[in-house]
PDB file of C-alpha atoms in Angstrom:
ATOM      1  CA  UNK A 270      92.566  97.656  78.215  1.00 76.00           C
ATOM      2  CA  UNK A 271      94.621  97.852  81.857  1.00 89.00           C
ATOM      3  CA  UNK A 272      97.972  98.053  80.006  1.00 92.00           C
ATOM      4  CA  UNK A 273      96.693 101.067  77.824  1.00 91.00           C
ATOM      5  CA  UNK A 274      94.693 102.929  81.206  1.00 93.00           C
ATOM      6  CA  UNK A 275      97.895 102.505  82.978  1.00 96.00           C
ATOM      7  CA  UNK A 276     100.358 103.840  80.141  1.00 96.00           C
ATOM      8  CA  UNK A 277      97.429 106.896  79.707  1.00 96.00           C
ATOM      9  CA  UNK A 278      98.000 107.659  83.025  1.00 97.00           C
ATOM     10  CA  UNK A 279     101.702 108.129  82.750  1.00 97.00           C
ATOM     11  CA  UNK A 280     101.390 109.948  79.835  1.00 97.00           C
ATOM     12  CA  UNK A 281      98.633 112.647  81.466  1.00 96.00           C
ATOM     13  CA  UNK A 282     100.600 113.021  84.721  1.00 97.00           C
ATOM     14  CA  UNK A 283     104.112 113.454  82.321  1.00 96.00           C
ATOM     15  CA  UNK A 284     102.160 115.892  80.565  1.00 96.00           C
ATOM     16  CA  UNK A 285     100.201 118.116  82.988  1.00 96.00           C
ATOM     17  CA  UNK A 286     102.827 118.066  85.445  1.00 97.00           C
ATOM     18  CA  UNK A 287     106.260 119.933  84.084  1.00 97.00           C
ATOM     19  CA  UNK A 288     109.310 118.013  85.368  1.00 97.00           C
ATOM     20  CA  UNK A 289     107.821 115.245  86.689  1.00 96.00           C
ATOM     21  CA  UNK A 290     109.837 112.033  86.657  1.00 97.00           C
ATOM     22  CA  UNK A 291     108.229 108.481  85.428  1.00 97.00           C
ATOM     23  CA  UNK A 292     109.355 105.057  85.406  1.00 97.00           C
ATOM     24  CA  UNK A 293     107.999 102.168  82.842  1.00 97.00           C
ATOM     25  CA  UNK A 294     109.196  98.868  84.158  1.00 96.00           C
ATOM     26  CA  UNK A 295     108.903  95.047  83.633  1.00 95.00           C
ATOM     27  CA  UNK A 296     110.481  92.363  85.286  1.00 94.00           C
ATOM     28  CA  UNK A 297     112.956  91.983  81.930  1.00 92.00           C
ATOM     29  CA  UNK A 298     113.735  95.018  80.450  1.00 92.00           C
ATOM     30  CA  UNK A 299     114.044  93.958  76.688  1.00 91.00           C
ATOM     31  CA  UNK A 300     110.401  92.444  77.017  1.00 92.00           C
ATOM     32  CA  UNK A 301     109.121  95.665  76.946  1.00 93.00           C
ATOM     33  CA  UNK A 302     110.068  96.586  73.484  1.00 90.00           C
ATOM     34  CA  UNK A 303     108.000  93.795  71.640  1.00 85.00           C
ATOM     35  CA  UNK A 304     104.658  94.641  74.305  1.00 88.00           C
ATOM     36  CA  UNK A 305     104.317  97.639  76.060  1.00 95.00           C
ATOM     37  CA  UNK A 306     106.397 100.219  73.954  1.00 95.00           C
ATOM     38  CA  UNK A 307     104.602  98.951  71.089  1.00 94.00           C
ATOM     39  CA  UNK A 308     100.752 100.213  72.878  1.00 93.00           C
ATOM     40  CA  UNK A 309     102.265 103.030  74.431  1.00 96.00           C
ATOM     41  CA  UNK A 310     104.350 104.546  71.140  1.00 94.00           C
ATOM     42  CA  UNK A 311     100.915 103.904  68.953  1.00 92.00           C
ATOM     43  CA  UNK A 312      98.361 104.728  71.200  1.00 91.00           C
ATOM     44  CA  UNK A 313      99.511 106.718  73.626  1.00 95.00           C
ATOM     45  CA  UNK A 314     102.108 109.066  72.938  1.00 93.00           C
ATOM     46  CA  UNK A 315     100.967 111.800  70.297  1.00 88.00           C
ATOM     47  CA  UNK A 316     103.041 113.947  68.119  1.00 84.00           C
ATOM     48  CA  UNK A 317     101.919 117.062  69.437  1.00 87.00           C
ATOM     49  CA  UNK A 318     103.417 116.199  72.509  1.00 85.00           C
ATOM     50  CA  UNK A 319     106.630 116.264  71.281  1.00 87.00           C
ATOM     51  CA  UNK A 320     107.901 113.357  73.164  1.00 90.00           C
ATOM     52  CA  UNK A 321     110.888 111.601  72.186  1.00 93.00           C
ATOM     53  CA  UNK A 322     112.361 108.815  72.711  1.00 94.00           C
ATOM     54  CA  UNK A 323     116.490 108.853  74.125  1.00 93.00           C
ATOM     55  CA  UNK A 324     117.999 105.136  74.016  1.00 91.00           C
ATOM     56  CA  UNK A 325     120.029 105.639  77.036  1.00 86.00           C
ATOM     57  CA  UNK A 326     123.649 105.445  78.144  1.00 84.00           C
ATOM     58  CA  UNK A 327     126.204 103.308  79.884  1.00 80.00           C
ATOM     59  CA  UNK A 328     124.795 104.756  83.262  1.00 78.00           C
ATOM     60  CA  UNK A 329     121.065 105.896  81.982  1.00 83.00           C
ATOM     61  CA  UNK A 330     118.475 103.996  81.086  1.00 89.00           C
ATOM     62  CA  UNK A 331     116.598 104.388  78.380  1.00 93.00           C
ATOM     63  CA  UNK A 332     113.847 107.331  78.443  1.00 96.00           C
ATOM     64  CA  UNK A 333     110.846 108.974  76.732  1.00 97.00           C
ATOM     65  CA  UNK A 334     112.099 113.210  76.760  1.00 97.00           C
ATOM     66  CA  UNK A 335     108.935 115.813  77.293  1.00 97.00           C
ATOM     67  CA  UNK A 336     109.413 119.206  75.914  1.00 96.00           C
ATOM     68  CA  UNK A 337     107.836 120.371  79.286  1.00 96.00           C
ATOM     69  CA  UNK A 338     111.174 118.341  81.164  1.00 96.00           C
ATOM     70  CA  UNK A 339     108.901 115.730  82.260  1.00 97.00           C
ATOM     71  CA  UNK A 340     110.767 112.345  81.149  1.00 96.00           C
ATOM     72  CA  UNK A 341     109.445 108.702  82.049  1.00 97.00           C
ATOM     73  CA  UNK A 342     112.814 106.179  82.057  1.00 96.00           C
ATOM     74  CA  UNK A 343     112.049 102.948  80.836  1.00 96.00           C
ATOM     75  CA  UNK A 344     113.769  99.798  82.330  1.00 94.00           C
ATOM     76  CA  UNK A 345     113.795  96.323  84.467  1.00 94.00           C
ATOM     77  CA  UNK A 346     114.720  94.742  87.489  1.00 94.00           C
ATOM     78  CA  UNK A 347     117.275  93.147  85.821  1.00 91.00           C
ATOM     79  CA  UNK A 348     119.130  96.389  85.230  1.00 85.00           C
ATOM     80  CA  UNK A 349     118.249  97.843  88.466  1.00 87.00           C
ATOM     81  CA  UNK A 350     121.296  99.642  88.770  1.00 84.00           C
ATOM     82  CA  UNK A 351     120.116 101.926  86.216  1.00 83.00           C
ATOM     83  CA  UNK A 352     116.677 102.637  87.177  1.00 87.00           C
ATOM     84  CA  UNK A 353     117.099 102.732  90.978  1.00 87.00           C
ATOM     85  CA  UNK A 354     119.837 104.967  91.345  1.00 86.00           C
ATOM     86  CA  UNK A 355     116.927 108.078  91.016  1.00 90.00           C
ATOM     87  CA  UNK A 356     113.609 108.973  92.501  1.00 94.00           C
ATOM     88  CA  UNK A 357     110.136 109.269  90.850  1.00 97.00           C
ATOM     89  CA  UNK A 358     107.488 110.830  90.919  1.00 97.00           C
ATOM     90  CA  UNK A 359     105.175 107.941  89.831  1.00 98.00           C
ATOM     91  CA  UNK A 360     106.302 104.242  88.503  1.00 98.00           C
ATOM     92  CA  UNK A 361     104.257 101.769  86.291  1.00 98.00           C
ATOM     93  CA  UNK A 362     105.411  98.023  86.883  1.00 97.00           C
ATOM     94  CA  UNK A 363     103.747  95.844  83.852  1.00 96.00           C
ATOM     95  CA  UNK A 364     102.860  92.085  84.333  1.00 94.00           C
ATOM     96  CA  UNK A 365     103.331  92.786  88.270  1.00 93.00           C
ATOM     97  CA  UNK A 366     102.557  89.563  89.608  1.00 91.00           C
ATOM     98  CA  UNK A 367     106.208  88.659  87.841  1.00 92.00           C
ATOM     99  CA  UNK A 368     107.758  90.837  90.756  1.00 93.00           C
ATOM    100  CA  UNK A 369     108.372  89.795  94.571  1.00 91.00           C
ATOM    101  CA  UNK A 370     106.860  91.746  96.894  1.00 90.00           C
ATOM    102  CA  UNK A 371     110.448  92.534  98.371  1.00 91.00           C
ATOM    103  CA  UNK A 372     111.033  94.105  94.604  1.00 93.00           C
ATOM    104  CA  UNK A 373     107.751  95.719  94.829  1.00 92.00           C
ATOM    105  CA  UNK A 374     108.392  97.987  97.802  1.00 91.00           C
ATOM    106  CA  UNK A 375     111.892  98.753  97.134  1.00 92.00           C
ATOM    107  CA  UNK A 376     110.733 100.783  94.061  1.00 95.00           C
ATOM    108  CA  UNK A 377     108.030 102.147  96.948  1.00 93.00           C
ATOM    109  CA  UNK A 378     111.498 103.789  98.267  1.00 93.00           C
ATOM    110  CA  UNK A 379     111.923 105.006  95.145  1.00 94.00           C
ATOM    111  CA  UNK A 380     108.898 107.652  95.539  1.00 95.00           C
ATOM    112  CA  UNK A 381     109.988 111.071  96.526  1.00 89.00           C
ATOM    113  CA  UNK A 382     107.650 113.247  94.916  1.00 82.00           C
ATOM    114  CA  UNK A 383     109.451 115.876  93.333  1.00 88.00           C
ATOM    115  CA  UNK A 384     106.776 117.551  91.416  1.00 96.00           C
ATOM    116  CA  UNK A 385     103.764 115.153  92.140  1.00 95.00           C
ATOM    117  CA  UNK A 386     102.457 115.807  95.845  1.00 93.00           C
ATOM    118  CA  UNK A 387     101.188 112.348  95.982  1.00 93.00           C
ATOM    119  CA  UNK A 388     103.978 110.295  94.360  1.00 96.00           C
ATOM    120  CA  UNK A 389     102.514 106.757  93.245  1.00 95.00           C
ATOM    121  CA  UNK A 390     102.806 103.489  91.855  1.00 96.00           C
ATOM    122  CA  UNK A 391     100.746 101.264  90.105  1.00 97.00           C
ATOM    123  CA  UNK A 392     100.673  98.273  87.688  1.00 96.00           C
ATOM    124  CA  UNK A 393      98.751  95.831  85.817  1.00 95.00           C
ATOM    125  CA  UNK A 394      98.639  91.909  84.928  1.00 91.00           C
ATOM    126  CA  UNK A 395      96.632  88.827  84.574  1.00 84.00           C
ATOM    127  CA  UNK A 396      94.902  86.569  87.234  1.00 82.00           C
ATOM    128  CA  UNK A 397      97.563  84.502  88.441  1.00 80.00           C
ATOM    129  CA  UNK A 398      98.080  81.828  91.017  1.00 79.00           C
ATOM    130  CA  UNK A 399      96.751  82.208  94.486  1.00 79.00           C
ATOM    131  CA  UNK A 400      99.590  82.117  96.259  1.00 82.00           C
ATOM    132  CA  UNK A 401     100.885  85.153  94.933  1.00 86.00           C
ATOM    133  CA  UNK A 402     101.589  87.512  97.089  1.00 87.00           C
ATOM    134  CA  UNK A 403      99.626  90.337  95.592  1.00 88.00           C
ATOM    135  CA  UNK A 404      96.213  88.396  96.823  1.00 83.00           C
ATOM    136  CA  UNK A 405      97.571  87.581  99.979  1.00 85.00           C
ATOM    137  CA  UNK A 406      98.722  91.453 100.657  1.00 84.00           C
ATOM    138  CA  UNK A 407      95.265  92.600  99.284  1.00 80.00           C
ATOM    139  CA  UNK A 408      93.212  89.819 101.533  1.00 81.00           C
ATOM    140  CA  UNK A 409      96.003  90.899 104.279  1.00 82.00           C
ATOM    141  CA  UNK A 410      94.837  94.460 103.963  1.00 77.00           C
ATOM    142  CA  UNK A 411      98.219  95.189 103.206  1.00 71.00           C
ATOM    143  CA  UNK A 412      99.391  98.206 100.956  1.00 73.00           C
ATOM    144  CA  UNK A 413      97.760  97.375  97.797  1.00 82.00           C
ATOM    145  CA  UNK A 414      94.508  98.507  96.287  1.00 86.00           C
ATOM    146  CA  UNK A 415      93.008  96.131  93.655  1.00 84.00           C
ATOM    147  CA  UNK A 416      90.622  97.285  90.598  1.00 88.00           C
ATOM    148  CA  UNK A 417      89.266  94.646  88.363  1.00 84.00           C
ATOM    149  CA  UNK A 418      89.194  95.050  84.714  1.00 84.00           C
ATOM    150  CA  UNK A 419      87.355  92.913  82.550  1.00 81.00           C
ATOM    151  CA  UNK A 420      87.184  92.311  78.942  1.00 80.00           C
ATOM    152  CA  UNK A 421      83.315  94.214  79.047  1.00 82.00           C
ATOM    153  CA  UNK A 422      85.550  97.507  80.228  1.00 82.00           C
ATOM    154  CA  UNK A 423      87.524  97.205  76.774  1.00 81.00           C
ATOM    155  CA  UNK A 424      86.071  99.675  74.154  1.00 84.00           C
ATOM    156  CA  UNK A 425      88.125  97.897  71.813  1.00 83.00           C
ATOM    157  CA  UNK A 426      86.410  95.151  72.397  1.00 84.00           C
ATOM    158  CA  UNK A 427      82.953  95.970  73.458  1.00 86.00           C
ATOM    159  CA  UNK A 428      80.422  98.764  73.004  1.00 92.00           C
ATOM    160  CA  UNK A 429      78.396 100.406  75.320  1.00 90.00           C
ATOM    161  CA  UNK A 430      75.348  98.556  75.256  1.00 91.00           C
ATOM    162  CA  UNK A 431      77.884  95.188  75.686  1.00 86.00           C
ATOM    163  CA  UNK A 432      77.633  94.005  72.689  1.00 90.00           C
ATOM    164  CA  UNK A 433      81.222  92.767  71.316  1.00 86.00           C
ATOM    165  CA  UNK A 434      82.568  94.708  68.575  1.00 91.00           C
ATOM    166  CA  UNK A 435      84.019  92.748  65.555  1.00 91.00           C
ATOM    167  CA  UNK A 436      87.680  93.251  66.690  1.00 87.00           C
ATOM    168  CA  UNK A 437      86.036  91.997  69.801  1.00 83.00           C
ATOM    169  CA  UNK A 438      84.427  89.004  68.633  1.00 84.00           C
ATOM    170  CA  UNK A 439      87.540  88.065  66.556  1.00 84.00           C
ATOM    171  CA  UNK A 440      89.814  87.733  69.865  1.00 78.00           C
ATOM    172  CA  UNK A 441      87.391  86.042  72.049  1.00 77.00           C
ATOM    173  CA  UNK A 442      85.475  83.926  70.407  1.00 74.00           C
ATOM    174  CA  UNK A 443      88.303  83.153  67.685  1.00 71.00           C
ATOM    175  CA  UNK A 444      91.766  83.224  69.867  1.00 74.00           C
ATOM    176  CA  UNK A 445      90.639  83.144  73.532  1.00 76.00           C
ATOM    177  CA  UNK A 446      87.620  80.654  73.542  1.00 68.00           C
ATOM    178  CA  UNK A 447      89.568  78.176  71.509  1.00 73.00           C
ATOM    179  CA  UNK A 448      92.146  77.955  74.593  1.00 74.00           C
ATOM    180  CA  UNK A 449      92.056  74.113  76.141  1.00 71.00           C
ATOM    181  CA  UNK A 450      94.083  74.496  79.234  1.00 70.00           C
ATOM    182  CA  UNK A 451      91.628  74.939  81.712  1.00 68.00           C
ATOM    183  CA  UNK A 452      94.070  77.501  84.017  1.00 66.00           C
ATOM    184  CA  UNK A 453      95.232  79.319  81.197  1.00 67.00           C
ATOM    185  CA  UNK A 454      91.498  79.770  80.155  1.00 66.00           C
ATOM    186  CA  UNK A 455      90.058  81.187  83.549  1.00 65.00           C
ATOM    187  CA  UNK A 456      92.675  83.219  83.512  1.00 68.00           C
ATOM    188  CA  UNK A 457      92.716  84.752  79.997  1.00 67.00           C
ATOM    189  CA  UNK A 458      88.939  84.408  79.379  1.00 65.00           C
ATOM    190  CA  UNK A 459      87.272  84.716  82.663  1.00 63.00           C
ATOM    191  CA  UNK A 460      89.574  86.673  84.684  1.00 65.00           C
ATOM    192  CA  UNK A 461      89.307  84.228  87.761  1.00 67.00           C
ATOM    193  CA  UNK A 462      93.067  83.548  89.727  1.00 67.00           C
ATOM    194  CA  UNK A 463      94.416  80.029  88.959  1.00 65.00           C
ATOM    195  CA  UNK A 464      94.969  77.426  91.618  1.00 59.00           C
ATOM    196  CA  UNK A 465      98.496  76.648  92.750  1.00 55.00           C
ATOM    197  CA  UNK A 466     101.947  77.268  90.851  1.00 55.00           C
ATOM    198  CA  UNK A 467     103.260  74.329  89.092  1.00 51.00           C
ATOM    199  CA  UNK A 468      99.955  72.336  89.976  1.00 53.00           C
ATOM    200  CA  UNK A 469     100.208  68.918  88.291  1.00 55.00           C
ATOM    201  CA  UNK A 470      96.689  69.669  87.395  1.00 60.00           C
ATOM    202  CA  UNK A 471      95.259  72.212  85.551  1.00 59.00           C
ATOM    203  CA  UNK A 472      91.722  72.073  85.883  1.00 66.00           C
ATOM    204  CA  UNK A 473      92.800  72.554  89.945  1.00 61.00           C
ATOM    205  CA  UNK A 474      90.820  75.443  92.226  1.00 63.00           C
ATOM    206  CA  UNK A 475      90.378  76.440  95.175  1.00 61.00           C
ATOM    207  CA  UNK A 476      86.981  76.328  94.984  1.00 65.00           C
ATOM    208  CA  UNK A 477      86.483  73.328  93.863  1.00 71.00           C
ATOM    209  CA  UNK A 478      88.824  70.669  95.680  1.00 71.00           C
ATOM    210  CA  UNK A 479      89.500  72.460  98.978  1.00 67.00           C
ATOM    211  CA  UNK A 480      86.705  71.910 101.817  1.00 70.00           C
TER     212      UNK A 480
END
């Protein structure tokens, strides 16, 4: 659901926008290829496009080439020599909460708008623990902007009148319902933040244990 809206974005502003400049990123590079690619190449990207895919060079990263001269680089913060030496028009961090908030708004600098008039970034990820410092920018009123996304939003998963669709019922009753750990679950199946990182106890929350 969020990874695919956020990719679908890209891929409209790439296409409606001639020469604009787009970045894919992670916090790895090569975990990219085995997640995100994946959606985005089978999904996303359609043949009448005519986008393809360049694997890069000693000094560029890897990119996704529009016929209109739009391209969208693809990279991580592990190679940011590559992917920081040029300015975007828009960047898309995946898994986000894997970034530090120092990382975060150095690829802010990064925004130039070329083509776009309102350069952006955005990205996507999980509920994660609450000391994270995308809740405590958000509950600072800081620069960040949060939308929710639940499971109910997927039409993969669910139809209109919120009933689950098979596909739907196969990954959460089957796969995500079966999960034990109780952080792991209210983060995967309900969507609520976990407590603290590397708590000694899972079932730990806010909530719960701190009056």
């Amino acid at each position: 659901g969020k990874t695919r809206a956020c990719l679908e974005l890209g891929h409209l502003l790439s296409t409606q926008f001639p020469g604009c400049r787009g970045l894919i990123l992670r916090k790895v590079a090569k975990t990219l290829a085995s997640s995100t690619l994946q959606t985005f190449e089978r999904f996303v990207l359609r043949v009448e496009d005519g986008g393809k895919w360049y694997g890069g060079s000693q000094k560029d990263p890897p990119s996704y080439i529009y016929p209109n001269g739009s391209t969208i680089a693809v990279g991580g913060m592990d190679e940011a020599g590559k992917i920081l030496s040029t300015e975007y028009d828009w960047i898309y961090v995946n898994e986000c909460n894997q970034l530090l908030s120092k990382q975060w708004q150095t690829l802010i600098s990064r925004l130039r708008g070329m083509v776009l008039e309102h350069p952006r970034i955005f990205g996507d990820c999980n509920p994660t623990v609450s000391s994270n410092w995308l809740y405590k920018e958000r509950e600072a009123g800081g620069f960040l902007r949060v939308i929710h996304s639940y499971h109910k939003d997927n039409p993969a998963y669910f139809n209109e009148d919120g009933t689950p669709t098979p596909a739907g019922e196969a990954y959460i009753d089957q796969r995500l319902g079966r999960i034990s750990d109780p952080g792991l679950r209210a983060s995967l199946l309900l969507g609520e933040r976990q407590g603290v990182e590397n708590a000694l106890y899972g079932a730990y929350s806010d909530d719960s244990h701190i009056r």
